[in-house]
Short mmCIF file of C-alpha atoms in Angstrom, two decimals:
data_model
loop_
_atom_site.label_atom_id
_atom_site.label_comp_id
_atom_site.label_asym_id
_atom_site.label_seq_id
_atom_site.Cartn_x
_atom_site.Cartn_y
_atom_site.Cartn_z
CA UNK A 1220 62.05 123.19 85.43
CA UNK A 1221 63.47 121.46 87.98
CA UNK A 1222 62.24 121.39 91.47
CA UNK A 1223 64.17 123.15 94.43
CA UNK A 1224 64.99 119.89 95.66
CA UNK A 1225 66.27 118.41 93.00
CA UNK A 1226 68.61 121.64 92.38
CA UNK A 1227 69.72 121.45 96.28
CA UNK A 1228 70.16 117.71 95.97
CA UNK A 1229 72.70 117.93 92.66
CA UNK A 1230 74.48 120.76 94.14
CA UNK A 1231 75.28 119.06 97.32
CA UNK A 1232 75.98 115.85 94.97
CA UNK A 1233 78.35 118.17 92.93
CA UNK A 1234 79.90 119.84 96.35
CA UNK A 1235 80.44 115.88 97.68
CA UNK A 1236 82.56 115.19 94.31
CA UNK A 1237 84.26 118.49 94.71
CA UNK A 1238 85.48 117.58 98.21
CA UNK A 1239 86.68 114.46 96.78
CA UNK A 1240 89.14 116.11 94.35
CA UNK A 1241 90.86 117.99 96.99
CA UNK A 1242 92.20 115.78 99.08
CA UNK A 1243 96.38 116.00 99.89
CA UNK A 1244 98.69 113.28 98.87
CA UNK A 1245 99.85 111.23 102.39
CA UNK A 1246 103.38 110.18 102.77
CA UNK A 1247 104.46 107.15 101.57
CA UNK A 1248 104.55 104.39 104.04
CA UNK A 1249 107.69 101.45 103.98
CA UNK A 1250 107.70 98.31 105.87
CA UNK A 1251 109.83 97.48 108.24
CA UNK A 1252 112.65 94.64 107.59
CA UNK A 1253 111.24 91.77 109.25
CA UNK A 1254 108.20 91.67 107.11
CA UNK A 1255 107.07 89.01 105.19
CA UNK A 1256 107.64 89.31 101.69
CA UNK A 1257 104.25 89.30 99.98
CA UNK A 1258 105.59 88.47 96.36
CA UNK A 1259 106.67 85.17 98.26
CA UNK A 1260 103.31 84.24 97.44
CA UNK A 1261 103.54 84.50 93.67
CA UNK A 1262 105.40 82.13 91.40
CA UNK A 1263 105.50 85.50 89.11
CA UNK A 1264 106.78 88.34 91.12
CA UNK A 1265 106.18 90.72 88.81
CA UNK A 1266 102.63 90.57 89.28
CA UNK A 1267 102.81 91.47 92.72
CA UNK A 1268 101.30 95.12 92.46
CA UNK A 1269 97.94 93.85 90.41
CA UNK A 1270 97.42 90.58 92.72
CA UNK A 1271 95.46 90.33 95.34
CA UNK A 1272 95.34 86.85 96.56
CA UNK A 1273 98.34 87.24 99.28
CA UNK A 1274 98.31 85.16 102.20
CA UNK A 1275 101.15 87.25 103.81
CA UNK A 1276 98.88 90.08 103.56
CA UNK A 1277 96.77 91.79 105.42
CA UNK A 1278 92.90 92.21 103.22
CA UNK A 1279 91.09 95.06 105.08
CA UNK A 1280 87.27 95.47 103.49
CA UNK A 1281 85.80 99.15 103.51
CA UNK A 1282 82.71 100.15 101.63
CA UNK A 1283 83.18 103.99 99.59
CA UNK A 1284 81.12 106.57 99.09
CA UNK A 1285 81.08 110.32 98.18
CA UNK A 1286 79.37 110.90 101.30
CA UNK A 1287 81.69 109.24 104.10
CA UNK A 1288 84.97 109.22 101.69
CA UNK A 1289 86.48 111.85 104.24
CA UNK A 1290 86.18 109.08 107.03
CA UNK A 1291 87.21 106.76 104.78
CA UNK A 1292 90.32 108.65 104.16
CA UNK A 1293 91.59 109.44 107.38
CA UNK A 1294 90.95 105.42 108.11
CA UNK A 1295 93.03 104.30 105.35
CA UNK A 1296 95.59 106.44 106.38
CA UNK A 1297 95.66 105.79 110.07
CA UNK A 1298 95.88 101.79 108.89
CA UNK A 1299 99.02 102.23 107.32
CA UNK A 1300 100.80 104.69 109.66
CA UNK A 1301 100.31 102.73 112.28
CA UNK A 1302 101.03 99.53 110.77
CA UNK A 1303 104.53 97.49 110.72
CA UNK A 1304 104.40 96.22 107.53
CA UNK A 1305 102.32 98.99 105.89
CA UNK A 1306 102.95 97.35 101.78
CA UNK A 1307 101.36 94.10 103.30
CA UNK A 1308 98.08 95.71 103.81
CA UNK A 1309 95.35 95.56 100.64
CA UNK A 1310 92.54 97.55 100.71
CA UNK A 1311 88.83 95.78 99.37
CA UNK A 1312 87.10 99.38 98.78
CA UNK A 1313 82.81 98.11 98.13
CA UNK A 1314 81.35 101.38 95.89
CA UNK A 1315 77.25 101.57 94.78
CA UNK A 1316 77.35 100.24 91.37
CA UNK A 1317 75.69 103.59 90.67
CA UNK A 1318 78.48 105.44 91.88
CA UNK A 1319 81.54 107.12 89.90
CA UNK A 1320 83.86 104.41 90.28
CA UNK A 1321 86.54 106.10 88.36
CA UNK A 1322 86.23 109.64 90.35
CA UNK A 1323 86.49 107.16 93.43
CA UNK A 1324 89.25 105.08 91.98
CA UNK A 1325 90.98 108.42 91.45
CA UNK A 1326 90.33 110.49 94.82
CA UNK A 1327 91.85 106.88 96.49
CA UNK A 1328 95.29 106.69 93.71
CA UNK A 1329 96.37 110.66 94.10
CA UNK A 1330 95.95 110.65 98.21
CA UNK A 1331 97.87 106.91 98.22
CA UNK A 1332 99.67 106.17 94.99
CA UNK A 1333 101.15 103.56 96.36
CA UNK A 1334 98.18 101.71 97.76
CA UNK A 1335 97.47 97.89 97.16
CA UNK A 1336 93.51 98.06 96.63
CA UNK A 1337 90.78 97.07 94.34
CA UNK A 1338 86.83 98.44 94.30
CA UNK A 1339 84.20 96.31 94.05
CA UNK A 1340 80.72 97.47 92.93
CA UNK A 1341 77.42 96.51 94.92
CA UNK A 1342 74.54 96.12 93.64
CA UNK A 1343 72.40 98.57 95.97
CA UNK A 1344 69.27 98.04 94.08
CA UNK A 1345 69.08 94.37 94.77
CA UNK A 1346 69.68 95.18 98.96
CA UNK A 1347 67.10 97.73 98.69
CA UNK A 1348 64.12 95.23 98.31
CA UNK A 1349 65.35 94.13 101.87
CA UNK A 1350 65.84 97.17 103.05
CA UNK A 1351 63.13 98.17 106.16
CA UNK A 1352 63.18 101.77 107.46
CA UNK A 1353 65.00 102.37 110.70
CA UNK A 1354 65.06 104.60 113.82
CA UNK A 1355 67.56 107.09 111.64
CA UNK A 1356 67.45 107.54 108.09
CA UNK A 1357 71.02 107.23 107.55
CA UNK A 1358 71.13 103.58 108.76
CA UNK A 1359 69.04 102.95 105.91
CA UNK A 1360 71.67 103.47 103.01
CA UNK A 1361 72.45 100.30 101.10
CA UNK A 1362 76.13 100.36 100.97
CA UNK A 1363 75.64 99.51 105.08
CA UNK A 1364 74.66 96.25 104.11
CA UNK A 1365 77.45 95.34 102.00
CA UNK A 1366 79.16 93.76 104.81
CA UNK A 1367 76.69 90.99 104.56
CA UNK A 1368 77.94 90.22 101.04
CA UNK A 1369 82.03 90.14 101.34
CA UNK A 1370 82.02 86.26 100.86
CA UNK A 1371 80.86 87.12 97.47
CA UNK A 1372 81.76 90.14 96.39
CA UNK A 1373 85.42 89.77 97.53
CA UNK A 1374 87.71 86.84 95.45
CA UNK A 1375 87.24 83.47 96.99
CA UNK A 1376 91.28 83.28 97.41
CA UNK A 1377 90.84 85.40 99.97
CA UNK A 1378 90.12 83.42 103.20
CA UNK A 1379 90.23 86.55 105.92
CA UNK A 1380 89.20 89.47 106.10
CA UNK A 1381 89.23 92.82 108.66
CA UNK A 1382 85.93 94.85 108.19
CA UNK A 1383 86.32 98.94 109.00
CA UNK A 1384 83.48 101.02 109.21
CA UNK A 1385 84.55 104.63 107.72
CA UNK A 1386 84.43 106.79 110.64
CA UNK A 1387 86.97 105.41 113.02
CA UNK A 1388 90.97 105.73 113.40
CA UNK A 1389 93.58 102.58 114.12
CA UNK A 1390 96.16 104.17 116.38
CA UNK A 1391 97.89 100.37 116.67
CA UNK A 1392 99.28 97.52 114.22
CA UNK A 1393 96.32 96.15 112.33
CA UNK A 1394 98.49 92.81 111.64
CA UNK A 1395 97.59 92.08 115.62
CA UNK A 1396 93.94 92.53 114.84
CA UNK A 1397 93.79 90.74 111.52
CA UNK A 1398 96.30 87.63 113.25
CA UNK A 1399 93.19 87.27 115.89
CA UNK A 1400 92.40 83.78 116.23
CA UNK A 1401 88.98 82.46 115.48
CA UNK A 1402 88.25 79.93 118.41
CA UNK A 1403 86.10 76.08 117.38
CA UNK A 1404 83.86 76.98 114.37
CA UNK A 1405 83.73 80.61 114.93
CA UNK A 1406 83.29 82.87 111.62
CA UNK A 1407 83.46 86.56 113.54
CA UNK A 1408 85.74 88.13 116.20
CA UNK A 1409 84.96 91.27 117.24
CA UNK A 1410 84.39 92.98 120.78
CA UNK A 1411 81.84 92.16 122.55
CA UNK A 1412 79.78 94.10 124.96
CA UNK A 1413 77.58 92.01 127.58
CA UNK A 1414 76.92 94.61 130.10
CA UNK A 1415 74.39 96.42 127.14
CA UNK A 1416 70.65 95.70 127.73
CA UNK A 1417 70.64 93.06 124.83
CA UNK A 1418 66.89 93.48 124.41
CA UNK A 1419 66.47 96.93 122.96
CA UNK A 1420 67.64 95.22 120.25
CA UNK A 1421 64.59 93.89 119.59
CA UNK A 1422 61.05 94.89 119.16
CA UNK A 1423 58.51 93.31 122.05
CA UNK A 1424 56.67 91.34 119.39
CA UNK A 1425 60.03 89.53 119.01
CA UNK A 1426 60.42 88.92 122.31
CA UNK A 1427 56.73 87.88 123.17
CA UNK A 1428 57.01 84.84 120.11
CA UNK A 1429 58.71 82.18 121.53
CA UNK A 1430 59.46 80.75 117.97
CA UNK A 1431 61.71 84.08 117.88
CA UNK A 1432 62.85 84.96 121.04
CA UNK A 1433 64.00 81.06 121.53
CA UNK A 1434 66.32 82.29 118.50
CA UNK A 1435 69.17 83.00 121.54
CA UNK A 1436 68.20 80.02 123.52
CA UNK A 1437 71.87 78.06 124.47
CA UNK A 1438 73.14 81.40 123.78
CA UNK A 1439 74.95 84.24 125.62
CA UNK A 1440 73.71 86.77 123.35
CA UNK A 1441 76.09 89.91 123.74
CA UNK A 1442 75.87 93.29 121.98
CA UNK A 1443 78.97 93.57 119.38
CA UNK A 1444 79.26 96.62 116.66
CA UNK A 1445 79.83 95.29 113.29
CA UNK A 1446 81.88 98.44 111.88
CA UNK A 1447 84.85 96.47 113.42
CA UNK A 1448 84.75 92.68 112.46
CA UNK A 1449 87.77 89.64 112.07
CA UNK A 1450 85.76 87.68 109.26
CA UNK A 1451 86.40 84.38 108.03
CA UNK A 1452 85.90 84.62 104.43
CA UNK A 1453 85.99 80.53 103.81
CA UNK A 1454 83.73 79.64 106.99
CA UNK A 1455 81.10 82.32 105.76
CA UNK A 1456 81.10 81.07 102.39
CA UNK A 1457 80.68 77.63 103.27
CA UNK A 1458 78.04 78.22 105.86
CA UNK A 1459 75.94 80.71 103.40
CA UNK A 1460 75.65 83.01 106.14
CA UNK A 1461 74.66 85.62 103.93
CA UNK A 1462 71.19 84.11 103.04
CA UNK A 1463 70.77 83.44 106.89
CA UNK A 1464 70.92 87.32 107.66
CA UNK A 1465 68.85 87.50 104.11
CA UNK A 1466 66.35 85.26 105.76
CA UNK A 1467 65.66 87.42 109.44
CA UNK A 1468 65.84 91.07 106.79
CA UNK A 1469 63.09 89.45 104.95
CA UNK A 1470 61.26 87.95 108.44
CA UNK A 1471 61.59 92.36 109.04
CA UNK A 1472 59.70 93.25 105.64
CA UNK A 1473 56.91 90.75 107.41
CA UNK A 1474 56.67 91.87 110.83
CA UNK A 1475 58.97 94.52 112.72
CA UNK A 1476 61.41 92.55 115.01
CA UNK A 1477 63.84 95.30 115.42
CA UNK A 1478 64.66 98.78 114.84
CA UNK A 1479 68.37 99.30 114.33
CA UNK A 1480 68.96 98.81 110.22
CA UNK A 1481 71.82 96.20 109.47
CA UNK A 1482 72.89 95.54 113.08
CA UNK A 1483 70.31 92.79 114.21
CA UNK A 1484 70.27 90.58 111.32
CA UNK A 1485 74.32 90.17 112.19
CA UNK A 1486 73.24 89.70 116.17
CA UNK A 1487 70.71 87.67 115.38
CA UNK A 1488 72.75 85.07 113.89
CA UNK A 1489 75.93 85.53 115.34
CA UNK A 1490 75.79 86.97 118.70
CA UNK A 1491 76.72 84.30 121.19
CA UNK A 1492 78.44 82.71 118.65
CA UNK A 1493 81.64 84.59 117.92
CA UNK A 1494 85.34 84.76 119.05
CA UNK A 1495 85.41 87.93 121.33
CA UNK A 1496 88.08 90.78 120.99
CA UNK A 1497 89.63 93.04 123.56
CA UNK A 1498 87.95 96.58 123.82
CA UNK A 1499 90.52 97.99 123.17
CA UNK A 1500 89.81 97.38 119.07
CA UNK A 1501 86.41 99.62 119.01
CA UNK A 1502 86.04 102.60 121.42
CA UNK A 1503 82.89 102.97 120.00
CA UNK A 1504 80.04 105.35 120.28
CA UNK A 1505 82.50 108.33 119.94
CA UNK A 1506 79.62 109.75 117.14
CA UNK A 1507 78.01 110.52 120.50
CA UNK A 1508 74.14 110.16 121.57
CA UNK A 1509 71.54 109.77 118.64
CA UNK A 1510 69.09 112.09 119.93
CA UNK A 1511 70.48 114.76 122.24
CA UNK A 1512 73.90 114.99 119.62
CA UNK A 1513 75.89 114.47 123.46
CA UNK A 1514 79.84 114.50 123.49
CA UNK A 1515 81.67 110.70 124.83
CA UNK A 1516 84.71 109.95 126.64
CA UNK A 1517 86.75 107.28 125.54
CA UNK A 1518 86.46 104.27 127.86
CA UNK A 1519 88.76 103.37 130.52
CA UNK A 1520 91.58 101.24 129.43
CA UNK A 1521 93.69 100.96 126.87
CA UNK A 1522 93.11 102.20 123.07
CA UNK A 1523 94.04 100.95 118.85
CA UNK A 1524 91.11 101.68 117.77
CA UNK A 1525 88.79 104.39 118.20
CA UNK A 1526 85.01 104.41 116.51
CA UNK A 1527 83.00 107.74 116.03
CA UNK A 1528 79.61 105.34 115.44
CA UNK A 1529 76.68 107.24 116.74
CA UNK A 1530 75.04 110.29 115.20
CA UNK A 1531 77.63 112.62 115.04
CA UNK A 1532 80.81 112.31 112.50
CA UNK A 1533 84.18 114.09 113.77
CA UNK A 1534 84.38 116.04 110.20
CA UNK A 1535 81.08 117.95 110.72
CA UNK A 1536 81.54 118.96 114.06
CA UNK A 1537 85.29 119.91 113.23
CA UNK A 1538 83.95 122.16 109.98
CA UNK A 1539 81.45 123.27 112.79
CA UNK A 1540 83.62 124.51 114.59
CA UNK A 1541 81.56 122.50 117.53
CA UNK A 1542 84.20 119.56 118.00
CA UNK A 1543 83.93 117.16 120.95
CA UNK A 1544 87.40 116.78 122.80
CA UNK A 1545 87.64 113.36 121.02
CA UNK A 1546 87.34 114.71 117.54
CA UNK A 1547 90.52 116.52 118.32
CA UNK A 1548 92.08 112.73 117.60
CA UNK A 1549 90.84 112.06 114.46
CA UNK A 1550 92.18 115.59 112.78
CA UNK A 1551 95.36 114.68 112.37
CA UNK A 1552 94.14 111.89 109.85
CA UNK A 1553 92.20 114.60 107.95
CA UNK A 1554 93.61 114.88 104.02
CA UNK A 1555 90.99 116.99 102.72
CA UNK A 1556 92.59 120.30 101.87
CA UNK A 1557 90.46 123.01 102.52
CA UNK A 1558 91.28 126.93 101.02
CA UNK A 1559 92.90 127.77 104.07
CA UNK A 1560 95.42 124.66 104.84
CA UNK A 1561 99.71 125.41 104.27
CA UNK A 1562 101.06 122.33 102.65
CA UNK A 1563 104.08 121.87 104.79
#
């Protein structure tokens, strides 16, 4: 007989796929006249809804999961209702290799028939041997990593790329986020944050080596969030930058430099190094405070993109019925139908 654990584990595994299936069609998004023509790119335009290889478009790289498909939802659709030339935009959905991929495929075509996209499997198991145990147990999923492997799980023809985490909203044109130049030899753009205390990053045994801690020597090392990244696909590649942050995850395994799962392998090697971003493109830590579960205001300024990172996801609070004030901006971008919704 199986163990109460097991049973508790397959029926939440079973609710998670149920959710999936009853998610509402969203409207069907047009671009406006002045937009490039896509199929411009193709000497054969009738191949223009299987190709993927636009340079007109816009390639936006999510990973997908049963657990975080909500988010992932509500993303996807805030991306194109926000966007200018919404038929521009392809979607580069990263799955576990052990997941569904045709209950995923199928959740993603009814909600967005119209939807330019292609999944990619990952292989988790591979990542996992990498993998060290973090401060919270869900920063130690696989699939976070996957962002460390888009040079080679996405097709070398394409040469940028715009990383989303799954719990945050665009409420602005992603073209002006993806169009972000990359300054000198830069391979990242993202916000940066240089007002955080960059060395709670790090463990004190990382600080006290100097063959480590001289790792951000000539650098101004700044805190940025990787759930919102410009990445150049071709300067990655060519720089093998995924074996770099391969080389400080297996440096972890040996002795603990850091706490934070994926996050310090990217700072380690990037952070002083990349193209910074207005703030305005990650209002992050919206999830609130990791250990007291703490509402946060957005920051002062201007917003396009707000970021629920932290512990606490807007859909659980919402079905809660314990919402921060901020959560009260993702609903709208909700598509899960629940038993009590009016289709309008």
């Amino acid at each position: 007989m199986p163990s109460a654990l097991v049973v508790a584990l397959l029926l939440l595994a079973v609710s998670a796929v149920a959710n999936a299936a009853n998610f509402r069609e969203a409207p069907q998004f047009y671009n406006s006249p002045d937009c490039p023509s896509i199929a411009d790119d193709l000497q054969d335009p009738d191949a223009n809804e299987q190709h993927l290889c636009f340079d007109r478009a816009v390639h936006v790289a999510m990973t997908l999961d049963t657990a975080y498909i909500r988010g992932s939802m509500a993303a996807v659709l805030s991306v194109l209702q926000h966007s200018s030339c919404p038929q521009n935009v392809i979607f580069h959905f990263v799955y576990s290799a052990s997941a569904n991929v045709s209950s995923l495929r199928a959740v993603v075509s009814r909600s967005f028939p119209y939807l330019k996209f292609q999944l990619y499997p990952f292989d988790e198991e591979a990542a996992s041997r990498l993998i060290s145990t973090s401060i919270r147990s869900a920063l130690d999923c696989p699939l976070n990593y996957a962002r460390s492997y888009l040079g080679s799980l996405l097709p070398t023809c394409i040469a940028r790329v715009v990383y989303l985490d799954s719990d945050l909203i665009l409420v602005d044109d992603i073209a002006k986020l993806a169009a972000h130049p990359l300054s000198g030899d830069s391979v990242l753009a993202a916000p940066e944050y240089c007002n955080a205390n960059f060395t709670t990053y790090f463990t004190p045994s990382f600080w006290s080596n100097p063959s480590l801690s001289l790792t951000f020597a000539n650098r101004k090392a700044c805190y940025f969030n990787t759930g919102v990244m410009v990445i150049d696909l071709d300067r990655w590649r060519a720089g093998d930058y995924t074996a770099k942050i391969e080389d400080w995850m297996e440096l972890q395994k040996r002795m603990r430099i850091y706490e934070l799962g994926s996050l310090p392998p990217f700072l380690l090697v990037f952070s002083g190094r990349i193209t910074p971003v207005d703030h305005r493109w990650n209002q992050h830590g919206l999830g609130g405070d990791n250990i007291r579960g703490l509402c946060r205001n957005l920051h002062p300024g201007p917003v396009s993109l707000l970021h629920w990172s932290g512990k606490g996801k807007p859909w659980d609070r919402l079905d809660a019925n314990r919402p921060c004030p901020v959560d009260a901006l993702w609903a709208p971008y909700d598509l899960l139908q629940t038993p009590f919704s009016i289709d309008s």
